[in-house]
Short mmCIF file of C-alpha atoms in Angstrom, two decimals:
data_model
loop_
_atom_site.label_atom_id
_atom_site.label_comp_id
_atom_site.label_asym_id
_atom_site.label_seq_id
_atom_site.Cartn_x
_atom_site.Cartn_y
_atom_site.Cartn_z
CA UNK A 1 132.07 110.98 87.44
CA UNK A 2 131.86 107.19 88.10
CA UNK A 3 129.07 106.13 89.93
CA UNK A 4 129.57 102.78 91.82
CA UNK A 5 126.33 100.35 91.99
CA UNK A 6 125.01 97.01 93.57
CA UNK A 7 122.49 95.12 91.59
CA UNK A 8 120.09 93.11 93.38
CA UNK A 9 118.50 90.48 91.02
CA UNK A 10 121.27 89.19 88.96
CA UNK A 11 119.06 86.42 87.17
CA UNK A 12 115.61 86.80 85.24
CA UNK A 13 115.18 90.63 84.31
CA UNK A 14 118.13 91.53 86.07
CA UNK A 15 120.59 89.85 83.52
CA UNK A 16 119.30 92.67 81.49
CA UNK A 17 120.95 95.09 84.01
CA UNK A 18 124.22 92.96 84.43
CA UNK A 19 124.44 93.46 80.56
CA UNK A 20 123.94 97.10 80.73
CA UNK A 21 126.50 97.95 83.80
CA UNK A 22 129.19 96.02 81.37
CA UNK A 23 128.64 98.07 78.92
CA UNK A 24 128.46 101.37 80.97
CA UNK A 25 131.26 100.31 82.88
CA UNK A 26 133.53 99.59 79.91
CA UNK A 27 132.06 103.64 79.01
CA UNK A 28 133.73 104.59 82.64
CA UNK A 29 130.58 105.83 84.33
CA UNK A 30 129.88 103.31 86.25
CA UNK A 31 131.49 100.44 88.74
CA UNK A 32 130.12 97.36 89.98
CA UNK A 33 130.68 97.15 93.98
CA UNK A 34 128.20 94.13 94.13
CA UNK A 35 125.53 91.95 93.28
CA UNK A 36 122.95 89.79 95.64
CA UNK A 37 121.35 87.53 94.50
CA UNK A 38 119.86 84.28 96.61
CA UNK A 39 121.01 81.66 93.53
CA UNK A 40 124.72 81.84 92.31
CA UNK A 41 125.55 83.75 89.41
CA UNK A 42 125.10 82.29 86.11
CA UNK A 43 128.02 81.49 83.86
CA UNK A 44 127.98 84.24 81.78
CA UNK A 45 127.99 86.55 84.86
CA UNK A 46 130.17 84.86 86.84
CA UNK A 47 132.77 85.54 84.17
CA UNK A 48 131.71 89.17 83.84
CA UNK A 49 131.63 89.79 87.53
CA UNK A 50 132.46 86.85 89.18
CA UNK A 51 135.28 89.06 91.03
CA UNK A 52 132.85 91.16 92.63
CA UNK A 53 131.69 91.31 96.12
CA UNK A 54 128.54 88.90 96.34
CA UNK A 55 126.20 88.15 98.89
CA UNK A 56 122.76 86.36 99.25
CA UNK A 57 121.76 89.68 101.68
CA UNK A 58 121.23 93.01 100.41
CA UNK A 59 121.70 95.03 103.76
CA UNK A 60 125.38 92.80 104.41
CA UNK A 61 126.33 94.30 100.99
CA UNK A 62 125.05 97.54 101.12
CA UNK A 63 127.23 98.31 104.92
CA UNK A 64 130.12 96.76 103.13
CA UNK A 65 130.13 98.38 99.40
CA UNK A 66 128.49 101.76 99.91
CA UNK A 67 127.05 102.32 96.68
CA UNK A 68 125.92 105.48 95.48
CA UNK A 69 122.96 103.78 94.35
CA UNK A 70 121.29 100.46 94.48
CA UNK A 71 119.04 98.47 91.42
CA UNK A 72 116.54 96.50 93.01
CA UNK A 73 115.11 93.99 90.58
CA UNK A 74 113.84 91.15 92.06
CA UNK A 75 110.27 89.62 92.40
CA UNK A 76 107.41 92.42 93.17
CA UNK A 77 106.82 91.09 96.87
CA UNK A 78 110.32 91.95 97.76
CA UNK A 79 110.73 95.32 96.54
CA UNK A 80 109.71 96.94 99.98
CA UNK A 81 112.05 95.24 102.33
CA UNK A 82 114.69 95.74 99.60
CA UNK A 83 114.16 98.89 98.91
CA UNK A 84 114.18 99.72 102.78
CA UNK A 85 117.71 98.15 103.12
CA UNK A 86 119.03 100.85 100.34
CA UNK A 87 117.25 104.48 101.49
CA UNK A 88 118.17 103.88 104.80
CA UNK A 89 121.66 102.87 103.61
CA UNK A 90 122.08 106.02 102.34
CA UNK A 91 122.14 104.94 98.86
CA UNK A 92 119.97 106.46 95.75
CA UNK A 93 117.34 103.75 94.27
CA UNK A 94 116.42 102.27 91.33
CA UNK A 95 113.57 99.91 91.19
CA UNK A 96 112.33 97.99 88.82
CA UNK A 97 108.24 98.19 87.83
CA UNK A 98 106.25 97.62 89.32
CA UNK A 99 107.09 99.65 92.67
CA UNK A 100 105.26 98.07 95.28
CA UNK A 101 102.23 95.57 95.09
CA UNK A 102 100.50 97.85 97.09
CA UNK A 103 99.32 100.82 97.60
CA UNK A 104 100.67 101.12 101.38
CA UNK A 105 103.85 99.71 100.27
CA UNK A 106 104.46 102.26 97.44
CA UNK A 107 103.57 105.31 100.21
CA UNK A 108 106.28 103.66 102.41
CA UNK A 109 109.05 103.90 99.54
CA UNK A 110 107.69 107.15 98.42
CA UNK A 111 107.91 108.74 101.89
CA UNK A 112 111.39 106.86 102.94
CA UNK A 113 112.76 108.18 100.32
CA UNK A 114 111.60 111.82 100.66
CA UNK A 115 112.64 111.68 104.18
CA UNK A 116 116.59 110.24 103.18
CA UNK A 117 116.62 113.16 100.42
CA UNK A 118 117.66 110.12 97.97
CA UNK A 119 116.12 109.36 94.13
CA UNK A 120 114.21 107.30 93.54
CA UNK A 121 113.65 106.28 89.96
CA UNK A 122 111.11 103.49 88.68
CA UNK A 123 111.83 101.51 85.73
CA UNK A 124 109.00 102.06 83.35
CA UNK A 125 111.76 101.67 80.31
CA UNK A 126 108.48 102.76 77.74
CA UNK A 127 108.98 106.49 79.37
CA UNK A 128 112.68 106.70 78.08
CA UNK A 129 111.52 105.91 74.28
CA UNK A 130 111.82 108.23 71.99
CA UNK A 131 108.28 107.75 70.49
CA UNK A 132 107.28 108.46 73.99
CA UNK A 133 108.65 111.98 74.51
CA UNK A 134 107.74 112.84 70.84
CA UNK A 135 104.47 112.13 71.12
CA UNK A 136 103.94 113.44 74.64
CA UNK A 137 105.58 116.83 73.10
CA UNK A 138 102.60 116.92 70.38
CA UNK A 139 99.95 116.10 72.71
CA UNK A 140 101.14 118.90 74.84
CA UNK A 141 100.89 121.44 72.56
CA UNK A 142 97.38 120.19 70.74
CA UNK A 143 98.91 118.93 67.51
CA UNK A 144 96.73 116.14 67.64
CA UNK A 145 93.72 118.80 68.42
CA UNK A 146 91.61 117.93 71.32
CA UNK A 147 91.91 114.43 72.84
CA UNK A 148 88.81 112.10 72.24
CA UNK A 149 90.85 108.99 74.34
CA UNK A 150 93.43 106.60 74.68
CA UNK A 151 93.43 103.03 73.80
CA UNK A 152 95.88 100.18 74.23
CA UNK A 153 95.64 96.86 73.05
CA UNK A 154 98.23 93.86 73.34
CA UNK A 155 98.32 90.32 72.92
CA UNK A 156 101.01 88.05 73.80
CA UNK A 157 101.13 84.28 74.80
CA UNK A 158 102.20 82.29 77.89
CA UNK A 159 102.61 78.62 78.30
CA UNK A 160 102.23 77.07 81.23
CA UNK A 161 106.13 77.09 82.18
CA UNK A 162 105.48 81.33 82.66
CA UNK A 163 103.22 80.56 85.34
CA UNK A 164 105.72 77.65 86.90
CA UNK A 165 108.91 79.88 86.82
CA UNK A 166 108.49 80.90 90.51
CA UNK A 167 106.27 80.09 93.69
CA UNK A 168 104.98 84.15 93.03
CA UNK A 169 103.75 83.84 89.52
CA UNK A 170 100.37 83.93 89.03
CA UNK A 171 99.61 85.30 92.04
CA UNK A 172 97.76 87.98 94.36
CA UNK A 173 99.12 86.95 97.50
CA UNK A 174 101.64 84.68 98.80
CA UNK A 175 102.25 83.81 101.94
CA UNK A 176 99.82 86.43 103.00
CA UNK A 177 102.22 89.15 101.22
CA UNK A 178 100.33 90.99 98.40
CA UNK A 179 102.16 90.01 95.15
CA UNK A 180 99.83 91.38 92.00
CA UNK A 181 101.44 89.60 89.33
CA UNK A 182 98.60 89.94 87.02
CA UNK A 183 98.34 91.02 83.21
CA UNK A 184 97.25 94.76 83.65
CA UNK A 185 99.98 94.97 86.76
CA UNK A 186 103.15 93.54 85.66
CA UNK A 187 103.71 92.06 81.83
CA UNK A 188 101.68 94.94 80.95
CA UNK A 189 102.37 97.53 83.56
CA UNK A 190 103.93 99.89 81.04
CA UNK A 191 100.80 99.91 79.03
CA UNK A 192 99.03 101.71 82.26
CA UNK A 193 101.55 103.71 83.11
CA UNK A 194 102.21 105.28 79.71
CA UNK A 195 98.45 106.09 78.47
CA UNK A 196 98.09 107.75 81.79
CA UNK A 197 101.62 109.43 81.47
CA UNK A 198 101.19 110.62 77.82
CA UNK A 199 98.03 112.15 79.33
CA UNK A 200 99.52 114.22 82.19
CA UNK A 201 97.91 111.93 84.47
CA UNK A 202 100.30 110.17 87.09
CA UNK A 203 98.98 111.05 90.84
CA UNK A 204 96.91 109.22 92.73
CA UNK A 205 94.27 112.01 92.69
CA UNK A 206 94.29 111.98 88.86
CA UNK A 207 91.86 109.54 88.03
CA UNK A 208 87.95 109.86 88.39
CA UNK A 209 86.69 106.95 87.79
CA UNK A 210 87.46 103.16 87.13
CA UNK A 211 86.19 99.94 85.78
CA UNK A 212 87.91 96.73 85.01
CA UNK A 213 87.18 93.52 83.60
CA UNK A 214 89.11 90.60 84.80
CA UNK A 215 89.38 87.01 83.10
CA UNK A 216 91.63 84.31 83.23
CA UNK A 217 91.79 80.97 80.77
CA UNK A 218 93.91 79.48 83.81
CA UNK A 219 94.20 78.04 87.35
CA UNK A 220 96.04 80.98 88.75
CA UNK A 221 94.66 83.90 90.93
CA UNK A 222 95.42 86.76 88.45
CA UNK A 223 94.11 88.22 85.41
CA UNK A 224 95.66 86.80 82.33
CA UNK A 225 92.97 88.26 80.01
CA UNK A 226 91.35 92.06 80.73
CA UNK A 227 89.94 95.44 80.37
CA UNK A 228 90.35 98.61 81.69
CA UNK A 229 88.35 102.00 81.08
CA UNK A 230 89.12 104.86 83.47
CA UNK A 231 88.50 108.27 83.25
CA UNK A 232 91.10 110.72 84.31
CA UNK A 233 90.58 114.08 86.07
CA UNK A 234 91.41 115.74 82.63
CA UNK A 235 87.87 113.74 81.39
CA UNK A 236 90.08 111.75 79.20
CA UNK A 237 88.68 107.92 78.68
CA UNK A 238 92.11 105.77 78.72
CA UNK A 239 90.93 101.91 77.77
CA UNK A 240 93.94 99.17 77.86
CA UNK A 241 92.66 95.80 76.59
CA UNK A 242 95.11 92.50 76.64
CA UNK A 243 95.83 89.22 76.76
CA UNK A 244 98.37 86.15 77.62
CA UNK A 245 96.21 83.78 75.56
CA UNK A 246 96.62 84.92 72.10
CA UNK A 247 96.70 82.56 69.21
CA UNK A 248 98.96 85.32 67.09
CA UNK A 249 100.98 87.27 69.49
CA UNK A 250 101.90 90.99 68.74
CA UNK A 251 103.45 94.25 70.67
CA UNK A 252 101.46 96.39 72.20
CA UNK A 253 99.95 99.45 70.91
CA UNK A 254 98.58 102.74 72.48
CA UNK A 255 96.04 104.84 70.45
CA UNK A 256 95.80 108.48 70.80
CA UNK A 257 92.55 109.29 69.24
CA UNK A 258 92.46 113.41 68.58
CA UNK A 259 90.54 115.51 66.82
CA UNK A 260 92.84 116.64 64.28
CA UNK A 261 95.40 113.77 64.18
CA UNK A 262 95.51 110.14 65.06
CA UNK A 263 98.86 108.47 66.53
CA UNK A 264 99.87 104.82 67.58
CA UNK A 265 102.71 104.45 70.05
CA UNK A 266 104.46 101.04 69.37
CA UNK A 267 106.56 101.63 72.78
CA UNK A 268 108.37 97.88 72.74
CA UNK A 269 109.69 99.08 69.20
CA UNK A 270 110.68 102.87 69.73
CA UNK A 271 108.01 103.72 66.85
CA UNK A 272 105.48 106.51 66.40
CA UNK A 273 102.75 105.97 63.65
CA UNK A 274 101.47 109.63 62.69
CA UNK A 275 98.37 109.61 60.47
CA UNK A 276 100.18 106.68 58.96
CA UNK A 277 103.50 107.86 58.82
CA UNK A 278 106.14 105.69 60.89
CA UNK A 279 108.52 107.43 62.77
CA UNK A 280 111.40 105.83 64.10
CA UNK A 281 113.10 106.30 67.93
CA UNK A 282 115.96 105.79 69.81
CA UNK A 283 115.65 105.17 73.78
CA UNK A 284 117.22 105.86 76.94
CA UNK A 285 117.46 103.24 79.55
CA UNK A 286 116.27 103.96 83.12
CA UNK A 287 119.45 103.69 84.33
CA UNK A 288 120.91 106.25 81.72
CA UNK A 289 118.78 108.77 82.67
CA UNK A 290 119.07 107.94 86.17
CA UNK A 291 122.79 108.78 85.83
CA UNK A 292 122.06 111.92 84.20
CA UNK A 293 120.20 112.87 86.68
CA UNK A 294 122.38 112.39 89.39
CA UNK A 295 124.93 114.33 87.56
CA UNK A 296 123.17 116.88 85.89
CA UNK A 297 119.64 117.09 87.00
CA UNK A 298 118.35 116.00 84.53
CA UNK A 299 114.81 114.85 85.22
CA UNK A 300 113.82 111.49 86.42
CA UNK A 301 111.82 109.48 83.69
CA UNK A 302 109.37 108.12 86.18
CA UNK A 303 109.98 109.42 89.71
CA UNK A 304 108.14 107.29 91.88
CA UNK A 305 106.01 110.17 92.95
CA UNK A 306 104.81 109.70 89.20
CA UNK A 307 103.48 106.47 90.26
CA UNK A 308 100.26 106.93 91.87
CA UNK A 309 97.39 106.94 89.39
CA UNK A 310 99.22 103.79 88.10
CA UNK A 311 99.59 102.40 91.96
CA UNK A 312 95.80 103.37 92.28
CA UNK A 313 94.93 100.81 88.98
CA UNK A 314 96.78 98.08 90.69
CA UNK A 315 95.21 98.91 94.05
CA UNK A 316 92.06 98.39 92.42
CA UNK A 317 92.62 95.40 90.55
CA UNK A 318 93.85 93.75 93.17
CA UNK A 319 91.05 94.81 96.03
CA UNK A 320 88.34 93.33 93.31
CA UNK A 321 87.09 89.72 93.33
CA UNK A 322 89.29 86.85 92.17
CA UNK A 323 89.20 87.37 87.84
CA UNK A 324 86.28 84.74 86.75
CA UNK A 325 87.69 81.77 84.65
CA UNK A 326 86.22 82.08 80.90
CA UNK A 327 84.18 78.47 80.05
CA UNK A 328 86.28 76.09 78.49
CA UNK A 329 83.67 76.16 75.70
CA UNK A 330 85.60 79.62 74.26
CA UNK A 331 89.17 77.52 74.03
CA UNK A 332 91.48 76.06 72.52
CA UNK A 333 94.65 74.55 73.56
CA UNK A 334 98.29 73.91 71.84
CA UNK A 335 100.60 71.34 73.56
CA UNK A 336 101.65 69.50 76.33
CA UNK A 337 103.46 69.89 79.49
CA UNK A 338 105.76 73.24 79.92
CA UNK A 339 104.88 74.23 76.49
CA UNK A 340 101.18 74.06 76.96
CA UNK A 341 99.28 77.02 75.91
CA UNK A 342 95.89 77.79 76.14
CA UNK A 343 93.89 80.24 73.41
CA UNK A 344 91.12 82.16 73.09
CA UNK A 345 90.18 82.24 69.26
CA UNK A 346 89.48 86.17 68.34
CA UNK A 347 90.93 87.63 71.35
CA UNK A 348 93.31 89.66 69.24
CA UNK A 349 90.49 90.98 67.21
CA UNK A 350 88.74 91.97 70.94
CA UNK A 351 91.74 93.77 72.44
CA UNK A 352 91.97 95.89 69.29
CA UNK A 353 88.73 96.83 68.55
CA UNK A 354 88.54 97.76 72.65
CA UNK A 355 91.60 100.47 72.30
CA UNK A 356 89.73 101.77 68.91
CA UNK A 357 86.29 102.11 70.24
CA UNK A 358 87.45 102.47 73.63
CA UNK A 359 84.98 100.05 74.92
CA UNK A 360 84.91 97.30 77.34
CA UNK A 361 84.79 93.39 76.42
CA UNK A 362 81.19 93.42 77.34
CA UNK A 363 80.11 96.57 75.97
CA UNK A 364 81.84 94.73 72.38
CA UNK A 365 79.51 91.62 73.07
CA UNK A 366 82.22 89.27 73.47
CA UNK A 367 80.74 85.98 73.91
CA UNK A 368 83.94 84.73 76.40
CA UNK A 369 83.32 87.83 78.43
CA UNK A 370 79.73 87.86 78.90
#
């Protein structure tokens, strides 16, 4: 069956959809009705799809097209209003991560779409790896022997054009509209919400306890730099360490640290490391499965009723005092202008040890975090 789809967001991220409905469209199970977007379409696009219905309003688009189901992914501060315009349109939803920068927000999706009897799937693409399911499969049936914790540790690099791109980035609020673009809650949202999904742990109610450290090596009002160590209601300790002001960027890594066995999930590269042993993935796309599940029940990779202990994190992050700025005496910076990036020398070394130890910055001595 062919499903028909809008896409809201044609630019940023969602060029990443407008490639994937070409392809799925070419495959016959889909069909563009429509795209919104408030810039016009870029060129590449515009040649795809330029013959499509477009509009700079989503809920104009939706009365006209009548999709069977709607991609929100625009900016984080939008998703609630947007999302709105397609449950009570009558049309199933996917939305990209994170859901809502709010706890309130995400309830209001969550229960909307409960009360419409539409899907709702989230786009946490690390769920559809692979490495993911594998690994969640071994967990599950103690092949890894009891779980002593879960680390992650990442560090990437921004210049100062990532926090220019739009009037939201870098921000908590804007305009008085909560926007939690911060490290833990959007660049490495999929971090949070895969430790606590590989641990069973995705309701609000499943976590027991919290603690975050929040830094920043910039003017902006979000982390850039941080630690997390919660404890979920299974008394597993999940620590996620990271960064946007590494000196040597790599991909993120989760640590499952059991008993018996030791795994790292590489979830940006579809890899499992077991003991040492790489395994290699394949990966479904949100959308995929989304499809699937529509058709054949599959289940949803990340229902957004999965979302709470990870809404919960971001609740908390956001509710806690602006993230302190580290002394310039701890930096280093690289360039000029757009391309200017600021460093903290050893960071790398800090996230890592934090996801092996599963300690916090502080608890590691960190001189920058003290």
């Amino acid at each position: 069956m062919t499903r028909t789809v809008v896409l809201a967001g044609a630019s940023g991220y969602g060029a990443t959809y407008v490639r994937e409905i070409a392809e799925l469209e070419g495959q016959g199970r889909v069909r563009l009705v429509g795209l919104c977007d408030l810039q016009p379409l870029d060129t590449d696009t515009y040649k795809q799809f330029g013959d499509r219905p477009f509009d700079t309003r989503l809920d104009r688009l939706l009365a006209e097209t009548r999709p069977d189901l709607a991609i929100v992914a625009t900016p984080i501060h939008t998703h609630l209003p947007l999302s709105r315009q397609v449950l009570n349109a009558g049309s199933h939803l996917l939305l990209e991560k994170p859901p809502a920068p709010s706890a309130a927000e995400w309830r209001e999706i969550l229960t909307l779409a409960r009360h419409k009897s539409l899907s709702c799937q989230v786009g946490f693409q690390s769920l559809g790896s692979g490495a993911y399911t594998r690994l969640a499969e071994l967990m599950a049936a103690g092949e890894l022997g009891a779980i002593r914790g879960i680390g992650c540790y990442g560090a990437w690099s921004r210049d100062a054009a990532y926090y220019q791109r739009a009037t939201w980035a870098g921000r908590r609020e804007l305009n008085g509209v909560p926007v939690a673009d911060g490290a833990l809650t959007n660049p490495f949202a999929h971090a949070v919400a895969t430790a606590l999904a590989l641990d069973g742990s995705t309701g609000w109610d499943d976590i027991a306890g919290l603690e975050a450290e929040l830094l920043r090596v910039r003017d902006i009002q979000v982390d850039d730099t941080s630690c997390l160590r919660l404890r979920t209601g299974r008394n597993t300790v999940i620590t996620i360490a990271v960064t946007l002001a590494a000196e040597t960027p790599s991909e993120p890594v989760i640590v499952v640290h059991g008993t018996q066995r030791r795994a790292e999930l590489h979830y940006t590269r579809d890899l499992l490391v077991l003991d040492g042993q790489p395994e290699h993935h394949g990966r479904t796309s949100p959308l995929e499965n989304f499809l699937a599940n529509l058709g054949d029940g599959v289940p949803l990779q990340c229902d957004i009723a999965a979302c709470g202990a990870f809404t919960r994190v971001l609740e908390h992050i956001n509710s806690t005092p602006t993230p302190r700025l580290i002394s310039e005496r701890w930096l280093t910076h690289d360039g000029g202008g757009p391309g200017a990036k600021t460093h903290i020398p050893g960071v790398e070394q800090a996230v890592r040890a934090s996801a092996e130890q599963l300690s916090t910055f502080t608890e590691l001595a960190e001189p920058w975090a003290v």
